[in-house]
Tab-separated table of C-alpha atoms and ligand atoms in Angstrom:
chain	number	residue	atom	x	y	z
A	250	MET	CA	-37.151	-1.781	-31.311
A	251	ALA	CA	-33.996	0.180	-32.196
A	252	TYR	CA	-31.259	0.291	-29.626
A	253	LEU	CA	-29.445	3.420	-28.501
A	254	GLN	CA	-25.851	4.113	-27.594
A	255	GLY	CA	-24.409	6.874	-25.503
A	256	SER	CA	-22.531	7.996	-22.385
A	257	PHE	CA	-24.779	8.499	-19.414
A	258	PRO	CA	-24.158	9.746	-15.858
A	259	ILE	CA	-24.008	7.313	-12.948
A	260	ILE	CA	-26.163	9.019	-10.312
A	261	GLN	CA	-25.935	6.536	-7.485
A	262	LYS	CA	-23.720	3.606	-6.492
A	263	GLN	CA	-24.435	0.949	-3.881
A	264	GLN	CA	-22.173	-1.809	-2.602
A	265	PHE	CA	-23.959	-4.932	-1.263
A	266	ASN	CA	-20.961	-7.015	-0.220
A	267	SER	CA	-17.298	-7.569	-1.171
A	268	ASP	CA	-18.010	-8.101	-4.864
A	269	THR	CA	-21.544	-6.984	-5.762
A	270	TYR	CA	-22.595	-3.470	-6.738
A	271	SER	CA	-25.570	-1.500	-8.021
A	272	PHE	CA	-25.440	1.491	-10.347
A	273	TYR	CA	-28.302	3.867	-11.107
A	274	ILE	CA	-27.688	5.460	-14.515
A	275	ARG	CA	-29.751	8.374	-15.883
A	276	CYS	CA	-30.537	7.628	-19.517
A	277	PRO	CA	-34.231	8.663	-20.053
A	278	GLU	CA	-34.644	7.613	-23.701
A	279	MET	CA	-33.101	4.175	-23.156
A	280	ALA	CA	-34.928	3.646	-19.862
A	281	ALA	CA	-38.280	4.461	-21.476
A	282	GLN	CA	-37.748	1.673	-24.055
A	283	THR	CA	-36.544	-1.039	-21.681
A	284	VAL	CA	-38.650	-4.000	-20.560
A	285	PRO	CA	-37.844	-6.527	-17.790
A	286	GLY	CA	-35.319	-9.138	-18.914
A	287	GLN	CA	-33.470	-6.949	-21.410
A	288	PHE	CA	-29.817	-6.050	-20.995
A	289	VAL	CA	-27.335	-3.335	-21.870
A	290	ASN	CA	-23.818	-3.840	-23.267
A	291	LEU	CA	-21.390	-1.702	-21.312
A	292	LYS	CA	-18.163	-0.270	-22.610
A	293	ILE	CA	-15.633	-0.350	-19.793
A	294	PRO	CA	-12.616	2.011	-20.018
A	295	GLY	CA	-9.533	0.072	-21.208
A	296	PHE	CA	-11.508	-2.878	-22.643
A	297	SER	CA	-12.376	-3.235	-26.329
A	298	LEU	CA	-15.273	-5.680	-25.866
A	299	ARG	CA	-18.397	-4.489	-24.127
A	300	ARG	CA	-19.782	-6.494	-21.154
A	301	PRO	CA	-23.500	-7.442	-21.003
A	302	ILE	CA	-25.391	-6.604	-17.795
A	303	SER	CA	-29.132	-7.190	-17.284
A	304	VAL	CA	-31.447	-4.379	-16.295
A	305	CYS	CA	-32.540	-4.870	-12.671
A	306	GLN	CA	-35.068	-2.031	-12.549
A	307	ARG	CA	-36.136	0.928	-14.651
A	308	ASP	CA	-38.298	4.002	-14.369
A	309	ASP	CA	-38.916	6.784	-16.867
A	310	GLU	CA	-35.415	8.203	-16.447
A	311	VAL	CA	-33.138	5.735	-14.789
A	312	LEU	CA	-31.822	2.215	-15.315
A	313	ARG	CA	-30.550	0.239	-12.361
A	314	LEU	CA	-27.873	-2.395	-12.989
A	315	VAL	CA	-26.621	-4.899	-10.407
A	316	PHE	CA	-23.367	-6.724	-11.129
A	317	GLN	CA	-20.819	-8.960	-9.548
A	318	ILE	CA	-17.074	-8.743	-10.060
A	319	ARG	CA	-16.080	-11.816	-12.107
A	320	GLY	CA	-12.922	-10.717	-13.868
A	321	GLU	CA	-10.912	-7.635	-14.884
A	322	GLY	CA	-13.769	-5.940	-16.763
A	323	THR	CA	-16.308	-6.014	-13.960
A	324	LYS	CA	-13.529	-5.073	-11.474
A	325	GLU	CA	-12.846	-1.936	-13.518
A	326	LEU	CA	-16.579	-1.285	-13.777
A	327	ALA	CA	-16.893	-1.357	-9.997
A	328	ALA	CA	-14.265	1.389	-9.797
A	329	LEU	CA	-16.602	3.893	-11.538
A	330	GLU	CA	-18.149	6.438	-9.183
A	331	PRO	CA	-21.268	8.682	-9.215
A	332	GLY	CA	-20.658	11.693	-11.448
A	333	MET	CA	-18.691	9.598	-13.938
A	334	LYS	CA	-20.297	8.411	-17.163
A	335	ALA	CA	-21.056	4.861	-18.358
A	336	ASP	CA	-21.151	4.059	-22.079
A	337	LEU	CA	-24.236	1.921	-22.726
A	338	LEU	CA	-25.615	0.190	-25.807
A	339	GLY	CA	-29.229	-0.861	-25.284
A	340	PRO	CA	-31.836	-1.908	-24.574
A	341	LEU	CA	-30.818	-5.255	-26.089
A	342	GLY	CA	-32.422	-8.712	-26.421
A	343	ASN	CA	-35.920	-9.985	-25.853
A	344	GLY	CA	-37.226	-9.550	-22.362
A	345	PHE	CA	-39.709	-11.624	-20.402
A	346	PRO	CA	-43.166	-11.936	-21.997
A	347	GLN	CA	-45.873	-9.881	-20.349
A	348	LEU	CA	-48.819	-11.688	-18.718
A	349	PRO	CA	-51.965	-10.074	-17.313
A	350	PRO	CA	-50.953	-8.392	-13.983
A	351	LYS	CA	-53.216	-10.809	-12.015
A	352	ALA	CA	-51.350	-13.895	-13.355
A	353	LYS	CA	-49.812	-16.087	-10.652
A	354	VAL	CA	-46.117	-16.180	-11.399
A	355	ILE	CA	-43.041	-17.675	-9.771
A	356	LEU	CA	-39.736	-15.872	-9.969
A	357	ALA	CA	-36.865	-18.277	-9.483
A	358	GLY	CA	-33.435	-16.675	-9.223
A	359	GLY	CA	-29.990	-17.827	-8.250
A	360	GLY	CA	-27.051	-15.588	-7.218
A	361	ILE	CA	-26.390	-12.802	-9.692
A	362	GLY	CA	-29.409	-14.113	-11.672
A	363	VAL	CA	-31.681	-12.625	-9.014
A	364	PRO	CA	-31.538	-8.890	-10.015
A	365	PRO	CA	-33.388	-9.047	-13.396
A	366	LEU	CA	-36.377	-10.618	-11.614
A	367	LEU	CA	-36.922	-7.587	-9.343
A	368	ALA	CA	-38.571	-5.670	-12.191
A	369	LEU	CA	-41.033	-8.577	-12.531
A	370	ALA	CA	-41.759	-8.558	-8.773
A	371	GLN	CA	-42.853	-4.919	-9.206
A	372	VAL	CA	-45.126	-5.816	-12.138
A	373	TYR	CA	-46.939	-8.806	-10.528
A	374	GLY	CA	-46.754	-7.640	-6.865
A	375	ARG	CA	-48.534	-10.010	-4.420
A	376	ASN	CA	-49.423	-12.416	-7.270
A	377	ALA	CA	-45.750	-13.267	-7.517
A	378	THR	CA	-43.705	-15.623	-5.378
A	379	ALA	CA	-39.962	-14.982	-5.487
A	380	LEU	CA	-37.697	-17.926	-4.764
A	381	LEU	CA	-34.146	-16.630	-4.325
A	382	GLY	CA	-31.095	-18.823	-3.921
A	383	PHE	CA	-27.667	-17.800	-2.665
A	384	ARG	CA	-24.446	-19.570	-1.573
A	385	ASN	CA	-24.701	-18.244	1.978
A	386	LYS	CA	-26.074	-15.383	4.126
A	387	GLU	CA	-23.183	-13.084	3.189
A	388	SER	CA	-24.023	-13.284	-0.540
A	389	LEU	CA	-27.705	-12.368	-0.072
A	390	ILE	CA	-28.774	-9.400	-2.197
A	391	LEU	CA	-32.068	-7.550	-2.779
A	392	GLU	CA	-34.060	-9.833	-0.456
A	393	GLY	CA	-35.696	-6.874	1.339
A	394	GLU	CA	-36.598	-5.213	-1.948
A	395	PHE	CA	-38.299	-8.355	-3.198
A	396	ALA	CA	-40.092	-8.819	0.123
A	397	ALA	CA	-41.520	-5.250	-0.183
A	398	GLU	CA	-43.133	-6.270	-3.517
A	399	CYS	CA	-44.136	-9.949	-3.268
A	400	ASP	CA	-44.139	-13.191	-1.313
A	401	THR	CA	-40.366	-13.872	-0.984
A	402	ARG	CA	-38.568	-17.048	0.079
A	403	VAL	CA	-34.824	-17.474	0.371
A	404	ALA	CA	-32.663	-20.562	0.131
A	405	THR	CA	-28.948	-20.815	0.948
A	406	ASP	CA	-26.685	-23.676	-0.094
A	407	ASP	CA	-25.197	-23.891	3.447
A	408	GLY	CA	-28.396	-23.222	5.417
A	409	SER	CA	-27.019	-19.987	6.939
A	410	PHE	CA	-30.266	-18.140	5.974
A	411	GLY	CA	-33.750	-19.371	5.101
A	412	TYR	CA	-34.325	-22.809	3.524
A	413	HIS	CA	-31.262	-25.089	3.596
A	414	GLY	CA	-30.888	-26.212	-0.010
A	415	PHE	CA	-31.464	-25.066	-3.569
A	416	VAL	CA	-34.120	-22.978	-5.306
A	417	THR	CA	-35.449	-26.183	-6.847
A	418	GLY	CA	-36.367	-27.338	-3.334
A	419	LEU	CA	-38.233	-24.093	-2.705
A	420	LEU	CA	-40.008	-24.513	-6.033
A	421	GLU	CA	-41.234	-28.025	-5.172
A	422	ARG	CA	-42.563	-26.630	-1.861
A	423	ARG	CA	-44.288	-23.684	-3.529
A	424	LEU	CA	-45.952	-25.911	-6.114
A	425	SER	CA	-47.271	-28.197	-3.371
A	426	GLU	CA	-49.276	-25.144	-2.186
A	427	GLY	CA	-50.974	-24.603	-5.555
A	428	PRO	CA	-50.382	-24.089	-9.294
A	429	ALA	CA	-48.867	-21.130	-11.125
A	430	ASP	CA	-49.436	-19.594	-14.584
A	431	MET	CA	-45.765	-19.125	-15.364
A	432	ILE	CA	-42.292	-19.575	-13.977
A	433	PHE	CA	-39.623	-16.994	-14.822
A	434	ALA	CA	-36.066	-18.097	-14.035
A	435	CYS	CA	-32.609	-16.606	-14.137
A	436	GLY	CA	-29.424	-18.072	-12.675
A	437	PRO	CA	-26.729	-20.674	-13.196
A	438	LEU	CA	-27.249	-23.305	-15.869
A	439	ALA	CA	-27.662	-26.215	-13.395
A	440	MET	CA	-30.390	-24.282	-11.593
A	441	LEU	CA	-32.198	-23.416	-14.848
A	442	LYS	CA	-32.124	-27.057	-15.860
A	443	GLY	CA	-33.575	-28.153	-12.509
A	444	ILE	CA	-36.290	-25.507	-12.706
A	445	ALA	CA	-37.138	-26.409	-16.336
A	446	ASP	CA	-37.479	-30.101	-15.361
A	447	ILE	CA	-39.848	-29.319	-12.492
A	448	ALA	CA	-41.859	-26.964	-14.733
A	449	GLU	CA	-42.179	-29.719	-17.369
A	450	LYS	CA	-43.217	-32.292	-14.742
A	451	ASN	CA	-45.912	-29.945	-13.477
A	452	GLN	CA	-46.972	-28.700	-16.960
A	453	ILE	CA	-46.222	-25.056	-16.112
A	454	PRO	CA	-44.898	-22.747	-18.857
A	455	CYS	CA	-41.382	-21.634	-18.030
A	456	LYS	CA	-39.187	-18.836	-19.399
A	457	VAL	CA	-35.469	-18.892	-18.666
A	458	SER	CA	-32.924	-16.124	-19.097
A	459	VAL	CA	-29.736	-17.657	-20.429
A	460	GLU	CA	-26.168	-16.322	-20.160
A	461	GLU	CA	-23.558	-16.809	-22.823
A	462	ARG	CA	-20.279	-15.042	-23.469
A	463	MET	CA	-20.953	-12.077	-25.753
A	464	ALA	CA	-19.156	-9.545	-27.877
A	465	CYS	CA	-21.298	-7.276	-30.082
A	466	GLY	CA	-24.636	-7.874	-28.299
A	467	ILE	CA	-26.561	-7.130	-31.526
A	468	GLY	CA	-26.456	-10.341	-33.556
A	469	ALA	CA	-23.443	-9.487	-35.713
A	470	CYS	CA	-20.568	-11.648	-34.411
A	471	LEU	CA	-21.961	-15.164	-33.570
A	472	VAL	CA	-20.022	-15.356	-30.266
A	473	CYS	CA	-23.189	-15.982	-28.246
A	474	ALA	CA	-24.540	-19.009	-30.139
A	475	CYS	CA	-26.671	-21.445	-28.112
A	476	ARG	CA	-28.511	-24.631	-29.058
A	477	THR	CA	-32.275	-24.379	-29.430
A	478	VAL	CA	-35.021	-26.641	-30.762
A	479	ARG	CA	-37.528	-25.334	-33.330
A	480	ASP	CA	-40.081	-27.589	-35.071
A	481	GLY	CA	-38.314	-30.646	-33.642
A	482	LYS	CA	-34.964	-29.656	-35.154
A	483	GLU	CA	-31.890	-28.514	-33.251
A	484	ILE	CA	-30.568	-25.158	-34.494
A	485	TYR	CA	-28.196	-22.494	-33.234
A	486	SER	CA	-29.724	-19.237	-31.941
A	487	HIS	CA	-28.149	-16.014	-30.760
A	488	VAL	CA	-28.574	-15.376	-27.056
A	489	CYS	CA	-28.236	-11.615	-27.699
A	490	THR	CA	-31.011	-11.228	-30.221
A	491	ASP	CA	-33.187	-14.375	-29.983
A	492	GLY	CA	-32.804	-14.315	-26.138
A	493	PRO	CA	-31.607	-13.906	-23.492
A	494	VAL	CA	-35.119	-15.073	-22.494
A	495	PHE	CA	-36.177	-18.379	-24.080
A	496	ASP	CA	-38.964	-20.824	-23.487
A	497	SER	CA	-37.497	-23.621	-21.371
A	498	ARG	CA	-38.662	-26.207	-23.930
A	499	GLU	CA	-36.957	-24.361	-26.733
A	500	VAL	CA	-33.451	-23.998	-25.387
A	501	VAL	CA	-31.034	-26.899	-24.829
A	502	LEU	CA	-29.869	-26.384	-21.237
B	98	FAD	C1	-27.453	-11.359	-21.238
B	98	FAD	C2	-26.500	-11.302	-20.074
B	98	FAD	C3	-26.872	-10.629	-18.926
B	98	FAD	C4	-25.960	-10.556	-17.862
B	98	FAD	N1	-26.370	-9.884	-16.756
B	98	FAD	C5	-25.529	-9.766	-15.705
B	98	FAD	C6	-25.939	-9.042	-14.544
B	98	FAD	O1	-27.031	-8.494	-14.453
B	98	FAD	N2	-25.047	-8.929	-13.533
B	98	FAD	C7	-23.800	-9.560	-13.602
B	98	FAD	O2	-23.020	-9.418	-12.650
B	98	FAD	N3	-23.394	-10.246	-14.656
B	98	FAD	C8	-24.241	-10.353	-15.726
B	98	FAD	N4	-23.824	-11.080	-16.845
B	98	FAD	C9	-22.470	-11.672	-16.845
B	98	FAD	C10	-21.413	-10.599	-17.157
B	98	FAD	O3	-21.609	-10.134	-18.471
B	98	FAD	C11	-20.018	-11.203	-16.974
B	98	FAD	O4	-19.813	-11.520	-15.646
B	98	FAD	C12	-18.954	-10.182	-17.404
B	98	FAD	O5	-19.028	-9.980	-18.806
B	98	FAD	C13	-17.589	-10.666	-17.025
B	98	FAD	O6	-16.650	-9.722	-17.469
B	98	FAD	P1	-15.209	-9.634	-16.832
B	98	FAD	O7	-14.320	-8.848	-17.761
B	98	FAD	O8	-15.305	-9.126	-15.419
B	98	FAD	O9	-14.768	-11.115	-16.729
B	98	FAD	P2	-13.993	-11.994	-17.801
B	98	FAD	O10	-12.525	-11.847	-17.521
B	98	FAD	O11	-14.480	-11.733	-19.166
B	98	FAD	O12	-14.487	-13.433	-17.317
B	98	FAD	C14	-14.352	-13.851	-15.921
B	98	FAD	C15	-15.107	-15.154	-15.756
B	98	FAD	O13	-16.489	-14.985	-16.003
B	98	FAD	C16	-16.942	-15.868	-17.043
B	98	FAD	N5	-17.887	-15.165	-17.894
B	98	FAD	C17	-17.652	-14.049	-18.627
B	98	FAD	N6	-18.745	-13.658	-19.306
B	98	FAD	C18	-19.717	-14.533	-18.994
B	98	FAD	C19	-21.047	-14.721	-19.395
B	98	FAD	N7	-21.627	-13.929	-20.274
B	98	FAD	N8	-21.709	-15.780	-18.929
B	98	FAD	C20	-21.147	-16.629	-18.052
B	98	FAD	N9	-19.890	-16.515	-17.647
B	98	FAD	C21	-19.153	-15.500	-18.097
B	98	FAD	C22	-15.668	-16.234	-17.797
B	98	FAD	O14	-15.794	-17.511	-18.416
B	98	FAD	C23	-14.631	-16.265	-16.695
B	98	FAD	O15	-14.649	-17.458	-15.983
B	98	FAD	C24	-24.698	-11.169	-17.924
B	98	FAD	C25	-24.326	-11.846	-19.076
B	98	FAD	C26	-25.207	-11.949	-20.136
B	98	FAD	C27	-24.819	-12.686	-21.354
B	99	FES	S1	-22.894	-11.251	-29.088
B	99	FES	FE1	-22.467	-10.942	-31.179
B	99	FES	S2	-23.985	-12.138	-32.112
B	99	FES	FE2	-24.548	-12.217	-30.026
């Protein structure tokens, strides 16, 4: 589908902790076209390159983005306030594939990889189990919003909240309770690799959302190349147009 570009009003801003924010942006035409797992490329005042941010939730009028300050661009982004406008290019990339709503799915997210899975929690409701991993209790985000939609389990690296350990530990536990039709995962590379290995061992299809540095976001600059395997051969794919969601067997993690 064609992407759109424009300046749209920020209608609400939320701050979760010292470095993580949520913006609600009114952009009806773009919101109507967006599916879970897609992203927008944001133009930040003073920066020539846009910054990609996944869509956390959408309705007919509004896109919700959740982002963490990583460097100067996201720091500047966090300084925007309701009433100001955000320049968005989107929706971009291939989102998560759609299964029948009664499918049993597992949503495995780590840190700032958690937000794009919230839209899936709303689609699959109580048939979904969300496994959310964070560094510690202070960095927890969106846990209550997931819990309102689906079975939600939290892990922290230091044990300060929920299960003491990684999302992979939660996944092993969940699979000991019964099978699943699909695992959707988003988070740091090491986590995705661990999730993909467990999915393979248990013969469960797994889709992973991969991050790569980006520039254009539309397949024109080759900045976002990642290694993938097609027909037994290793080739380079674009995360922005072939992904960001890939089958875990297809992408070299
Ligand atoms: C498809 C996609 C979806 C994304 N969704 C989200 C999201 O929903 N929320 C969110 O907070 N962030 C998301 N990101 C990451 C976000 O784009 C980067 O954090 C942001 O571009 C950093 O910009 P900056 O100017 O603040 O930092 P920079 O100064 O550009 O970089 C700061 C640090 O972050 C690292 N970094 C920058 N870009 C990326 C990247 N793409 N992947 C991994 N590391 C990076 C750099 O190597 C450096 O260490 C997404 C990235 C992609 C590719
Ligand atoms: S970011 Fe330019 S090709 Fe993907």
